[in-house]
Tab-separated table of C-alpha atoms in Angstrom:
chain	number	residue	atom	x	y	z
J	17	MET	CA	0.000	0.000	0.000
J	18	ASP	CA	1.330	3.371	-1.045
J	19	PHE	CA	0.625	5.604	1.960
J	20	ASP	CA	2.593	8.521	0.542
J	21	LEU	CA	0.265	8.569	-2.423
J	22	ILE	CA	-2.791	8.454	-0.182
J	23	LEU	CA	-1.481	11.357	1.871
J	24	ARG	CA	-0.857	13.330	-1.304
J	25	VAL	CA	-4.285	12.831	-2.850
J	26	TYR	CA	-6.611	12.717	0.137
J	27	PRO	CA	-7.381	16.493	0.155
J	28	PHE	CA	-8.882	16.102	-3.310
J	29	PHE	CA	-10.898	13.154	-2.066
J	30	LEU	CA	-12.230	15.225	0.818
J	31	GLU	CA	-13.392	17.849	-1.651
J	32	ALA	CA	-15.126	15.126	-3.605
J	33	ALA	CA	-16.613	13.767	-0.378
J	34	TRP	CA	-18.211	17.159	0.139
J	35	VAL	CA	-19.973	16.713	-3.210
J	36	THR	CA	-21.088	13.255	-2.098
J	37	ILE	CA	-22.484	14.746	1.096
J	38	GLN	CA	-24.322	17.453	-0.811
J	39	LEU	CA	-25.737	14.903	-3.221
J	40	SER	CA	-26.842	12.819	-0.254
J	41	VAL	CA	-28.436	15.650	1.682
J	42	TYR	CA	-30.322	17.103	-1.279
J	43	SER	CA	-31.455	13.786	-2.652
J	44	ILE	CA	-32.531	12.546	0.783
J	45	ALA	CA	-34.501	15.748	1.350
J	46	LEU	CA	-36.162	15.293	-2.023
J	47	GLY	CA	-36.694	11.609	-1.225
J	48	LEU	CA	-38.413	12.439	2.065
J	49	ALA	CA	-40.714	14.850	0.249
J	50	CYS	CA	-41.490	12.266	-2.449
J	51	GLY	CA	-41.961	9.645	0.253
J	52	ALA	CA	-44.419	11.792	2.203
J	53	LEU	CA	-46.381	12.553	-0.956
J	54	GLY	CA	-46.223	8.937	-2.085
J	55	ALA	CA	-47.386	7.632	1.294
J	56	ALA	CA	-50.218	10.175	1.365
J	57	ALA	CA	-51.221	9.061	-2.130
J	58	ARG	CA	-51.069	5.372	-1.307
J	59	LEU	CA	-53.188	5.865	1.832
J	60	SER	CA	-55.606	8.266	0.179
J	61	ARG	CA	-59.313	7.618	-0.122
J	62	SER	CA	-59.103	8.702	-3.755
J	63	LYS	CA	-58.636	5.782	-6.110
J	64	PRO	CA	-56.641	7.704	-8.758
J	65	ALA	CA	-54.261	8.945	-6.050
J	66	ARG	CA	-53.771	5.414	-4.746
J	67	ALA	CA	-53.144	4.177	-8.263
J	68	ALA	CA	-50.632	6.950	-8.964
J	69	GLY	CA	-48.781	6.115	-5.749
J	70	ALA	CA	-48.719	2.435	-6.600
J	71	VAL	CA	-47.409	3.088	-10.129
J	72	TYR	CA	-44.680	5.377	-8.784
J	73	VAL	CA	-43.498	2.790	-6.287
J	74	SER	CA	-43.572	-0.176	-8.626
J	75	VAL	CA	-41.956	1.584	-11.603
J	76	ILE	CA	-39.133	3.059	-9.539
J	77	ARG	CA	-38.484	-0.045	-7.498
J	78	GLY	CA	-38.854	-2.247	-10.545
J	79	THR	CA	-36.090	-0.632	-12.598
J	80	PRO	CA	-32.386	-0.104	-11.899
J	81	ALA	CA	-31.523	3.280	-10.428
J	82	LEU	CA	-28.726	3.516	-12.990
J	83	ILE	CA	-31.213	3.253	-15.854
J	84	GLN	CA	-33.353	5.938	-14.227
J	85	LEU	CA	-30.332	8.237	-14.021
J	86	PHE	CA	-29.401	7.541	-17.645
J	87	ILE	CA	-32.929	8.236	-18.831
J	88	LEU	CA	-32.982	11.519	-16.942
J	89	TYR	CA	-29.498	12.718	-17.847
J	90	PHE	CA	-28.896	11.330	-21.315
J	91	GLY	CA	-32.512	10.911	-22.429
J	92	GLY	CA	-33.770	14.116	-20.820
J	93	PRO	CA	-32.562	16.572	-23.473
J	94	GLN	CA	-34.488	14.617	-26.117
J	95	ILE	CA	-37.732	15.436	-24.336
J	96	GLY	CA	-36.726	18.929	-23.331
J	97	ILE	CA	-35.269	18.309	-19.888
J	98	GLN	CA	-31.887	20.006	-19.637
J	99	LEU	CA	-30.101	19.290	-16.381
J	100	ASP	CA	-26.483	19.444	-15.442
J	101	ALA	CA	-25.013	16.252	-14.041
J	102	PHE	CA	-25.326	17.283	-10.404
J	103	GLU	CA	-28.975	18.309	-10.785
J	104	ALA	CA	-29.793	15.122	-12.629
J	105	GLY	CA	-28.045	13.182	-9.873
J	106	VAL	CA	-30.006	14.841	-7.080
J	107	ILE	CA	-33.343	14.513	-8.845
J	108	GLY	CA	-32.756	10.981	-10.083
J	109	LEU	CA	-31.527	9.702	-6.742
J	110	GLY	CA	-34.161	11.622	-4.786
J	111	VAL	CA	-37.078	10.362	-6.825
J	112	ASN	CA	-35.596	6.869	-6.608
J	113	ILE	CA	-35.183	6.735	-2.845
J	114	GLY	CA	-38.557	8.451	-2.496
J	115	ALA	CA	-40.253	5.274	-3.703
J	116	TYR	CA	-38.596	3.243	-0.982
J	117	MET	CA	-39.376	5.943	1.569
J	118	THR	CA	-43.011	5.890	0.441
J	119	GLU	CA	-43.214	2.288	1.517
J	120	THR	CA	-41.329	2.958	4.750
J	121	MET	CA	-43.653	5.781	5.724
J	122	ARG	CA	-46.783	3.955	4.673
J	123	GLY	CA	-45.677	0.945	6.679
J	124	ALA	CA	-45.083	3.029	9.800
J	125	ILE	CA	-48.452	4.747	9.474
J	126	ILE	CA	-50.394	1.525	9.096
J	127	ALA	CA	-48.402	-0.017	11.947
J	128	VAL	CA	-49.959	2.444	14.408
J	129	ASP	CA	-52.677	0.613	16.321
J	130	LYS	CA	-56.064	0.979	14.648
J	131	GLY	CA	-57.576	1.821	18.013
J	132	GLN	CA	-55.673	5.099	18.061
J	133	GLY	CA	-57.482	6.431	15.021
J	134	GLU	CA	-60.774	5.077	16.317
J	135	ALA	CA	-60.342	6.794	19.658
J	136	ALA	CA	-59.535	10.071	17.913
J	137	ARG	CA	-62.477	9.780	15.529
J	138	THR	CA	-64.785	8.880	18.398
J	139	LEU	CA	-63.904	12.146	20.105
J	140	GLY	CA	-65.065	13.948	16.974
J	141	MET	CA	-61.791	14.557	15.154
J	142	SER	CA	-61.780	14.517	11.372
J	143	ARG	CA	-59.591	12.033	9.524
J	144	ALA	CA	-57.025	14.759	8.903
J	145	GLN	CA	-56.997	15.890	12.528
J	146	ALA	CA	-56.622	12.329	13.792
J	147	MET	CA	-53.808	11.752	11.310
J	148	ARG	CA	-51.943	14.903	12.261
J	149	LYS	CA	-52.266	14.864	16.022
J	150	VAL	CA	-52.585	11.199	16.881
J	151	ILE	CA	-51.332	8.860	14.167
J	152	LEU	CA	-48.435	10.742	12.571
J	153	PRO	CA	-46.631	11.560	15.833
J	154	GLN	CA	-46.640	7.860	16.647
J	155	ALA	CA	-45.780	6.789	13.102
J	156	ALA	CA	-42.888	9.262	13.028
J	157	ARG	CA	-41.229	7.372	15.854
J	158	LEU	CA	-41.745	4.084	14.110
J	159	MET	CA	-40.225	5.301	10.848
J	160	ILE	CA	-36.940	6.689	12.138
J	161	ARG	CA	-35.026	3.390	12.015
J	162	PRO	CA	-36.331	2.143	8.665
J	163	LEU	CA	-35.812	5.583	7.114
J	164	GLY	CA	-32.280	5.309	8.483
J	165	VAL	CA	-31.875	2.177	6.394
J	166	ASN	CA	-33.103	4.063	3.315
J	167	ILE	CA	-30.719	6.918	4.056
J	168	ASN	CA	-27.783	4.555	4.463
J	169	ALA	CA	-28.634	2.978	1.109
J	170	GLN	CA	-28.914	6.399	-0.481
J	171	ILE	CA	-25.500	7.595	0.666
J	172	LYS	CA	-23.937	4.536	-0.907
J	173	GLY	CA	-26.236	4.969	-3.878
J	174	THR	CA	-24.702	8.336	-4.682
J	175	ALA	CA	-21.750	6.386	-6.121
J	176	LEU	CA	-23.976	5.666	-9.127
J	177	VAL	CA	-23.817	9.241	-10.333
J	178	ALA	CA	-20.148	8.703	-11.168
J	179	ALA	CA	-21.667	7.109	-14.268
J	180	ILE	CA	-23.093	10.464	-15.353
J	181	SER	CA	-19.759	12.146	-14.509
J	182	VAL	CA	-20.665	13.994	-11.342
J	183	VAL	CA	-17.329	14.654	-9.697
J	184	GLU	CA	-18.091	12.955	-6.395
J	185	LEU	CA	-16.108	10.425	-4.422
J	186	THR	CA	-16.328	7.379	-6.675
J	187	TYR	CA	-15.755	9.401	-9.847
J	188	THR	CA	-12.735	11.061	-8.227
J	189	ALA	CA	-11.278	7.689	-7.274
J	190	GLN	CA	-11.648	6.511	-10.850
J	191	ARG	CA	-10.054	9.669	-12.158
J	192	TYR	CA	-7.007	9.322	-9.905
J	193	ILE	CA	-6.612	5.708	-10.912
J	194	GLY	CA	-6.231	6.955	-14.466
J	195	SER	CA	-3.233	9.013	-13.508
J	196	THR	CA	-1.697	6.872	-10.724
J	197	TYR	CA	-2.511	3.277	-11.775
J	198	LYS	CA	-3.136	2.458	-8.107
J	199	PRO	CA	-6.750	1.222	-7.969
J	200	PHE	CA	-6.336	-0.479	-4.588
J	201	GLU	CA	-5.239	2.688	-2.790
J	202	MET	CA	-7.726	4.934	-4.530
J	203	PHE	CA	-10.791	2.746	-3.977
J	204	PHE	CA	-9.610	1.975	-0.455
J	205	LEU	CA	-9.421	5.664	0.363
J	206	ALA	CA	-12.851	6.326	-1.141
J	207	GLY	CA	-14.248	3.375	0.814
J	208	VAL	CA	-12.885	4.676	4.096
J	209	ILE	CA	-14.471	8.071	3.513
J	210	TYR	CA	-17.851	6.475	2.682
J	211	LEU	CA	-17.548	4.443	5.861
J	212	VAL	CA	-16.943	7.539	7.970
J	213	ILE	CA	-19.908	9.381	6.450
J	214	ILE	CA	-22.204	6.423	6.932
J	215	TYR	CA	-21.010	5.726	10.441
J	216	ALA	CA	-21.601	9.339	11.477
J	217	THR	CA	-25.053	9.307	9.899
J	218	GLY	CA	-25.852	6.075	11.716
J	219	LEU	CA	-24.925	7.668	15.027
J	220	GLY	CA	-27.222	10.581	14.261
J	221	ILE	CA	-30.112	8.270	13.459
J	222	SER	CA	-29.594	6.231	16.618
J	223	TYR	CA	-29.613	9.438	18.588
J	224	LEU	CA	-32.902	10.560	17.017
J	225	ASP	CA	-34.407	7.144	17.602
J	226	ARG	CA	-33.450	7.156	21.275
J	227	LYS	CA	-34.710	10.684	21.742
J	228	ALA	CA	-38.047	9.855	20.155
J	229	ALA	CA	-38.508	6.588	22.059
J	230	LEU	CA	-41.700	6.329	24.054
J	231	ARG	CA	-41.379	7.099	27.709
P	28	MET	CA	-90.843	5.191	28.471
P	29	SER	CA	-91.023	8.766	27.303
P	30	LYS	CA	-89.421	9.832	24.046
P	31	PRO	CA	-86.311	7.733	23.384
P	32	PHE	CA	-82.933	9.408	23.778
P	33	VAL	CA	-81.035	6.874	21.717
P	34	ASP	CA	-83.212	5.181	19.163
P	35	ILE	CA	-81.981	2.270	17.068
P	36	ARG	CA	-84.398	1.440	14.281
P	37	HIS	CA	-84.185	-1.778	12.296
P	38	ALA	CA	-80.423	-1.924	12.466
P	39	ALA	CA	-78.902	-4.554	10.196
P	40	LYS	CA	-75.309	-5.242	9.327
P	41	LYS	CA	-73.800	-7.608	6.821
P	42	PHE	CA	-70.189	-8.469	6.137
P	43	GLY	CA	-70.593	-9.915	2.675
P	44	GLU	CA	-72.862	-12.914	3.144
P	45	LEU	CA	-72.502	-12.922	6.899
P	46	GLU	CA	-75.296	-11.162	8.734
P	47	VAL	CA	-74.034	-9.970	12.075
P	48	LEU	CA	-77.036	-7.846	13.037
P	49	HIS	CA	-80.581	-8.803	12.115
P	50	ASP	CA	-83.164	-6.019	12.192
P	51	ILE	CA	-82.494	-4.763	15.700
P	52	SER	CA	-84.599	-2.031	17.241
P	53	MET	CA	-83.877	-0.640	20.662
P	54	GLN	CA	-84.853	2.510	22.522
P	55	ILE	CA	-82.883	3.951	25.361
P	56	GLY	CA	-84.276	6.692	27.541
P	57	LYS	CA	-82.421	9.710	28.873
P	58	GLY	CA	-80.438	8.719	31.933
P	59	GLU	CA	-81.091	5.044	31.322
P	60	ILE	CA	-78.311	2.518	31.782
P	61	VAL	CA	-78.465	-0.470	29.508
P	62	ALA	CA	-76.180	-3.476	29.522
P	63	ILE	CA	-75.758	-5.566	26.391
P	64	ILE	CA	-74.596	-9.086	27.125
P	65	GLY	CA	-74.099	-12.164	25.005
P	66	PRO	CA	-71.511	-14.627	23.762
P	67	SER	CA	-68.624	-13.386	21.642
P	68	GLY	CA	-69.682	-12.991	18.046
P	69	SER	CA	-73.230	-12.174	19.090
P	70	GLY	CA	-73.000	-8.729	17.500
P	71	LYS	CA	-73.107	-6.715	20.702
P	72	SER	CA	-69.907	-4.769	20.023
P	73	THR	CA	-70.920	-4.251	16.400
P	74	LEU	CA	-74.217	-2.798	17.557
P	75	LEU	CA	-72.483	-0.524	20.037
P	76	ARG	CA	-70.005	0.649	17.391
P	77	ALA	CA	-72.897	1.361	15.035
P	78	ILE	CA	-74.292	3.906	17.484
P	79	ASN	CA	-71.455	6.343	16.731
P	80	ASP	CA	-70.996	4.956	13.213
P	81	LEU	CA	-67.549	3.453	13.814
P	82	ASP	CA	-68.999	0.348	12.180
P	83	PRO	CA	-71.600	1.676	9.755
P	84	LEU	CA	-74.853	-0.242	9.473
P	85	SER	CA	-75.891	-1.869	6.220
P	86	SER	CA	-79.411	-0.607	6.815
P	87	GLY	CA	-81.433	0.927	9.577
P	88	GLU	CA	-81.208	4.153	11.512
P	89	VAL	CA	-79.608	5.408	14.679
P	90	TRP	CA	-81.007	8.519	16.319
P	91	LEU	CA	-79.668	10.570	19.172
P	92	GLU	CA	-82.439	12.838	20.414
P	93	ASP	CA	-83.695	14.604	17.284
P	94	MET	CA	-80.593	13.946	15.231
P	95	GLN	CA	-80.106	10.993	12.932
P	96	VAL	CA	-76.558	9.805	13.487
P	97	ASN	CA	-76.177	7.837	10.260
P	98	LYS	CA	-77.940	10.345	8.054
P	99	ALA	CA	-77.592	9.869	4.292
P	100	LEU	CA	-75.432	12.776	3.126
P	101	PRO	CA	-72.789	13.353	0.452
P	102	PRO	CA	-69.401	12.214	1.821
P	103	ARG	CA	-68.000	15.642	2.681
P	104	GLN	CA	-71.120	16.805	4.479
P	105	TYR	CA	-71.397	13.466	6.197
P	106	GLU	CA	-67.854	13.821	7.560
P	107	LYS	CA	-68.750	17.164	9.095
P	108	HIS	CA	-72.019	15.862	10.443
P	109	ILE	CA	-70.606	12.709	11.998
P	110	ASN	CA	-67.671	14.528	13.580
P	111	GLN	CA	-70.153	16.861	15.196
P	112	VAL	CA	-72.433	14.058	16.391
P	113	ARG	CA	-69.538	12.038	17.782
P	114	GLN	CA	-68.678	14.865	20.135
P	115	ASP	CA	-71.931	14.018	21.893
P	116	ILE	CA	-71.221	10.296	22.087
P	117	GLY	CA	-68.410	9.292	24.421
P	118	MET	CA	-66.834	5.913	23.897
P	119	VAL	CA	-64.581	3.781	26.051
P	120	PHE	CA	-62.697	0.872	24.537
P	121	GLN	CA	-61.532	-2.469	25.836
P	122	HIS	CA	-57.900	-1.569	25.216
P	123	PHE	CA	-58.214	2.041	26.447
P	124	ASN	CA	-56.645	3.495	23.283
P	125	LEU	CA	-54.989	6.313	25.160
P	126	PHE	CA	-52.596	8.338	23.031
P	127	PRO	CA	-49.172	7.104	24.161
P	128	HIS	CA	-47.278	10.156	22.922
P	129	LEU	CA	-49.288	12.530	25.103
P	130	THR	CA	-49.526	12.934	28.858
P	131	VAL	CA	-52.772	12.336	30.698
P	132	ARG	CA	-53.391	16.070	30.405
P	133	GLY	CA	-52.653	16.000	26.689
P	134	ASN	CA	-54.954	13.026	26.180
P	135	ILE	CA	-57.844	14.814	27.831
P	136	THR	CA	-57.320	18.293	26.398
P	137	LEU	CA	-56.451	17.408	22.793
P	138	ALA	CA	-59.954	17.046	21.404
P	139	PRO	CA	-61.646	19.833	23.423
P	140	LYS	CA	-58.917	22.296	22.411
P	141	MET	CA	-59.051	21.236	18.803
P	142	LEU	CA	-62.799	20.953	18.399
P	143	LYS	CA	-64.320	23.345	20.883
P	144	GLY	CA	-61.811	26.140	20.514
P	145	ILE	CA	-61.268	26.515	24.226
P	146	SER	CA	-58.137	28.163	25.639
P	147	ASP	CA	-55.263	26.296	27.263
P	148	ALA	CA	-56.369	27.510	30.675
P	149	GLU	CA	-59.918	26.347	30.145
P	150	ALA	CA	-58.695	23.036	28.796
P	151	ASN	CA	-56.471	22.527	31.823
P	152	ALA	CA	-59.313	23.304	34.184
P	153	LEU	CA	-61.429	20.827	32.250
P	154	ALA	CA	-58.770	18.137	32.499
P	155	GLU	CA	-58.423	18.700	36.219
P	156	GLU	CA	-62.159	18.596	36.728
P	157	GLN	CA	-62.543	15.332	34.822
P	158	LEU	CA	-59.530	13.733	36.501
P	159	LYS	CA	-60.952	14.606	39.903
P	160	ARG	CA	-64.106	12.839	38.863
P	161	VAL	CA	-62.170	9.623	38.204
P	162	GLY	CA	-59.848	10.171	41.162
P	163	LEU	CA	-56.603	10.599	39.207
P	164	LEU	CA	-55.781	14.266	39.481
P	165	GLU	CA	-52.294	13.513	40.815
P	166	ARG	CA	-51.472	11.612	37.605
P	167	ILE	CA	-52.160	14.555	35.292
P	168	ASP	CA	-48.578	14.826	34.028
P	169	TYR	CA	-47.921	11.103	33.693
P	170	TYR	CA	-47.688	9.289	30.411
P	171	PRO	CA	-50.083	6.406	29.763
P	172	SER	CA	-47.222	3.907	29.951
P	173	GLN	CA	-46.676	4.943	33.566
P	174	LEU	CA	-50.220	4.003	34.585
P	175	SER	CA	-51.814	0.705	35.564
P	176	GLY	CA	-54.560	-0.729	33.374
P	177	GLY	CA	-57.270	0.457	35.711
P	178	GLN	CA	-55.824	3.938	35.811
P	179	LYS	CA	-55.548	3.985	32.015
P	180	GLN	CA	-59.190	3.119	31.678
P	181	ARG	CA	-60.193	5.800	34.171
P	182	VAL	CA	-58.197	8.348	32.171
P	183	ALA	CA	-59.916	7.113	29.001
P	184	ILE	CA	-63.269	7.709	30.702
P	185	ALA	CA	-62.147	11.199	31.762
P	186	ARG	CA	-61.044	11.883	28.197
P	187	ALA	CA	-64.468	10.923	26.878
P	188	LEU	CA	-66.263	12.925	29.581
P	189	ALA	CA	-64.247	16.038	28.763
P	190	MET	CA	-66.232	16.345	25.552
P	191	LYS	CA	-69.392	16.586	27.708
P	192	PRO	CA	-71.118	13.782	25.860
P	193	LYS	CA	-74.846	13.132	26.080
P	194	VAL	CA	-74.357	9.391	26.129
P	195	MET	CA	-71.455	7.087	26.986
P	196	LEU	CA	-70.719	3.822	25.240
P	197	PHE	CA	-68.578	1.231	26.987
P	198	ASP	CA	-67.153	-1.562	24.846
P	199	GLU	CA	-66.034	-4.224	27.315
P	200	ALA	CA	-64.308	-1.564	29.334
P	201	THR	CA	-63.041	-3.979	31.981
P	202	SER	CA	-62.352	-7.104	29.896
P	203	ALA	CA	-58.661	-6.390	29.414
P	204	LEU	CA	-58.006	-5.605	33.069
P	205	ASP	CA	-56.493	-7.780	35.754
P	206	PRO	CA	-59.260	-8.856	38.118
P	207	GLU	CA	-58.033	-6.679	40.974
P	208	LEU	CA	-58.211	-3.573	38.768
P	209	VAL	CA	-61.776	-4.086	37.582
P	210	GLU	CA	-63.391	-2.642	40.657
P	211	GLU	CA	-61.850	0.826	40.390
P	212	VAL	CA	-63.233	1.191	36.872
P	213	ASN	CA	-66.615	-0.167	37.946
P	214	GLN	CA	-66.668	2.400	40.731
P	215	VAL	CA	-66.244	5.222	38.231
P	216	MET	CA	-69.008	3.817	36.071
P	217	LYS	CA	-71.280	3.482	39.111
P	218	GLN	CA	-70.622	7.082	39.970
P	219	LEU	CA	-71.609	8.099	36.427
P	220	ALA	CA	-74.763	6.058	36.861
P	221	GLU	CA	-75.568	8.001	40.003
P	222	GLU	CA	-75.095	11.219	38.046
P	223	HIS	CA	-77.704	9.900	35.586
P	224	MET	CA	-75.396	9.688	32.608
P	225	THR	CA	-77.053	7.756	29.808
P	226	MET	CA	-74.895	4.677	29.314
P	227	ILE	CA	-74.837	1.704	27.004
P	228	ILE	CA	-72.506	-0.928	28.320
P	229	VAL	CA	-71.312	-4.014	26.494
P	230	THR	CA	-69.998	-6.253	29.218
P	231	HIS	CA	-69.191	-9.752	30.383
P	232	GLU	CA	-69.655	-8.818	33.988
P	233	MET	CA	-73.057	-10.011	35.026
P	234	GLY	CA	-72.650	-8.846	38.623
P	235	PHE	CA	-71.948	-5.302	37.496
P	236	ALA	CA	-74.760	-5.343	34.962
P	237	GLU	CA	-77.143	-6.553	37.628
P	238	SER	CA	-76.206	-4.006	40.237
P	239	VAL	CA	-75.926	-0.917	38.040
P	240	CYS	CA	-78.095	-1.268	34.956
P	241	ASP	CA	-81.765	-0.482	34.519
P	242	ARG	CA	-82.135	-2.919	31.713
P	243	VAL	CA	-80.209	-5.839	30.278
P	244	VAL	CA	-80.299	-6.894	26.648
P	245	PHE	CA	-79.209	-10.412	25.746
P	246	MET	CA	-77.953	-10.820	22.192
P	247	ASP	CA	-77.030	-13.998	20.370
P	248	GLY	CA	-76.204	-14.596	16.703
P	249	GLY	CA	-77.028	-11.030	15.746
P	250	TYR	CA	-80.503	-11.074	17.338
P	251	VAL	CA	-81.834	-9.535	20.499
P	252	VAL	CA	-83.051	-12.696	22.178
P	253	GLU	CA	-84.583	-11.030	25.171
P	254	GLU	CA	-84.373	-7.944	27.277
P	255	GLY	CA	-85.701	-6.814	30.609
P	256	PRO	CA	-84.838	-5.521	34.028
P	257	PRO	CA	-81.746	-7.266	35.422
P	258	GLU	CA	-83.611	-9.036	38.199
P	259	VAL	CA	-85.900	-10.663	35.619
P	260	LEU	CA	-83.322	-11.387	32.954
P	261	PHE	CA	-80.764	-12.846	35.319
P	262	ARG	CA	-83.130	-14.591	37.775
P	263	ASN	CA	-85.898	-15.678	35.528
P	264	PRO	CA	-84.974	-15.558	31.840
P	265	SER	CA	-87.715	-16.688	29.503
P	266	HIS	CA	-85.548	-18.049	26.675
P	267	GLU	CA	-83.597	-21.246	26.593
P	268	ARG	CA	-80.622	-19.517	24.923
P	269	THR	CA	-80.449	-16.921	27.669
P	270	ARG	CA	-80.531	-19.643	30.319
P	271	ASN	CA	-77.789	-21.577	28.522
P	272	PHE	CA	-75.598	-18.522	28.207
P	273	LEU	CA	-76.019	-17.510	31.820
P	274	ARG	CA	-75.400	-21.063	33.015
P	275	LYS	CA	-72.201	-21.354	30.982
P	276	HIS	CA	-71.094	-17.952	32.089
P	277	LEU	CA	-71.599	-18.700	35.756
P	278	GLN	CA	-69.747	-21.999	35.378
P	279	GLY	CA	-66.948	-20.151	33.655
P	280	GLN	CA	-66.651	-17.777	36.548
P	281	SER	CA	-66.662	-20.336	39.352
């Protein structure tokens, strides 16, 4: 292992890691929004909304994320969608993880005891009021851990956007291999940085989960 | 009986082919306390849950005073209507269904604050008043998980009472409790009886039904088999099915 090389290049990798973090944060934020909308659609009383939610989830989960990114980035201009690589990465990854988050959120909401909604409705609350004040606060606690799993997957998933030449961690590793011919060191370094990001995120999620735990 | 307070007219309920309620009519007077007893699957809980439309009827009507509870309205209007009507119908569940993320205070004040537009101070006073009634004022800042089953159920009763309902429905309110905790809940219900709250009580506790209720209704297989004052229904039932049920029940208890 060439440690001198690693010491020489790691500042550039840290810069790239910052791009990875930005990609992660933006795409996760978008994913949470898509997930909330998707879950609302799938649990809606309106049949078209339920159908739309179901199509979203099955299309996105039924196709490779890489293909989705390619369609958006390379195919987009053909249908009038012009995005730079970073934008396409955020949107593609966000919409992708949103489908998984839809299912996570829906699962947490339907896991709240049916009696909770009944008790709220019996007191005279509307469906929306019962959802907001009684069901969602309980579902939110239930979804922290599984959303953490989605988030973990998403951070690693950002490596895919190397394929549409976003200069993030994986792309940077590949680029330095081109000039150094040291794939072991370069991928090893990238891997360590991913590990640190994911470990820190995991700590944050555990903290949230503990804080939200029922007394 | 004078004009009925709760009036169930030809209530019927089907789940697909299965008929769980067959053409049931029942009138309950203001201040009357009615127990509904019967084997599991007899339809007694379904009937109770039809009164506030938690389990909508397939046909038939439920009236509370001059208001039809299950009025035929377009969905949006019906939502408004039923949410309004439910404020007048308190309900207590077998498994309490307290909101675990809220304190006792939060459980009691949530709906009145949200639906009656009262201030925090008023809501707090209301919570304190209702908790005094069930003897749990000192638990006002506890979470449900810190309470015993009996205490949870008393809080659930206080929560329902805080909406100032005209009638209270009890769906096997003591069935999930350890035997030694049943009495404290029964005491609260007795006290409500003394205050002339109109109550409809689905129960397995014949002793309680006998000592507190004005009338007992025996249901089996989705029919009202017989009804009458407790001393008649328990001591001298006229139907074979009632006798069988009571005999089995007493054996089960001894």
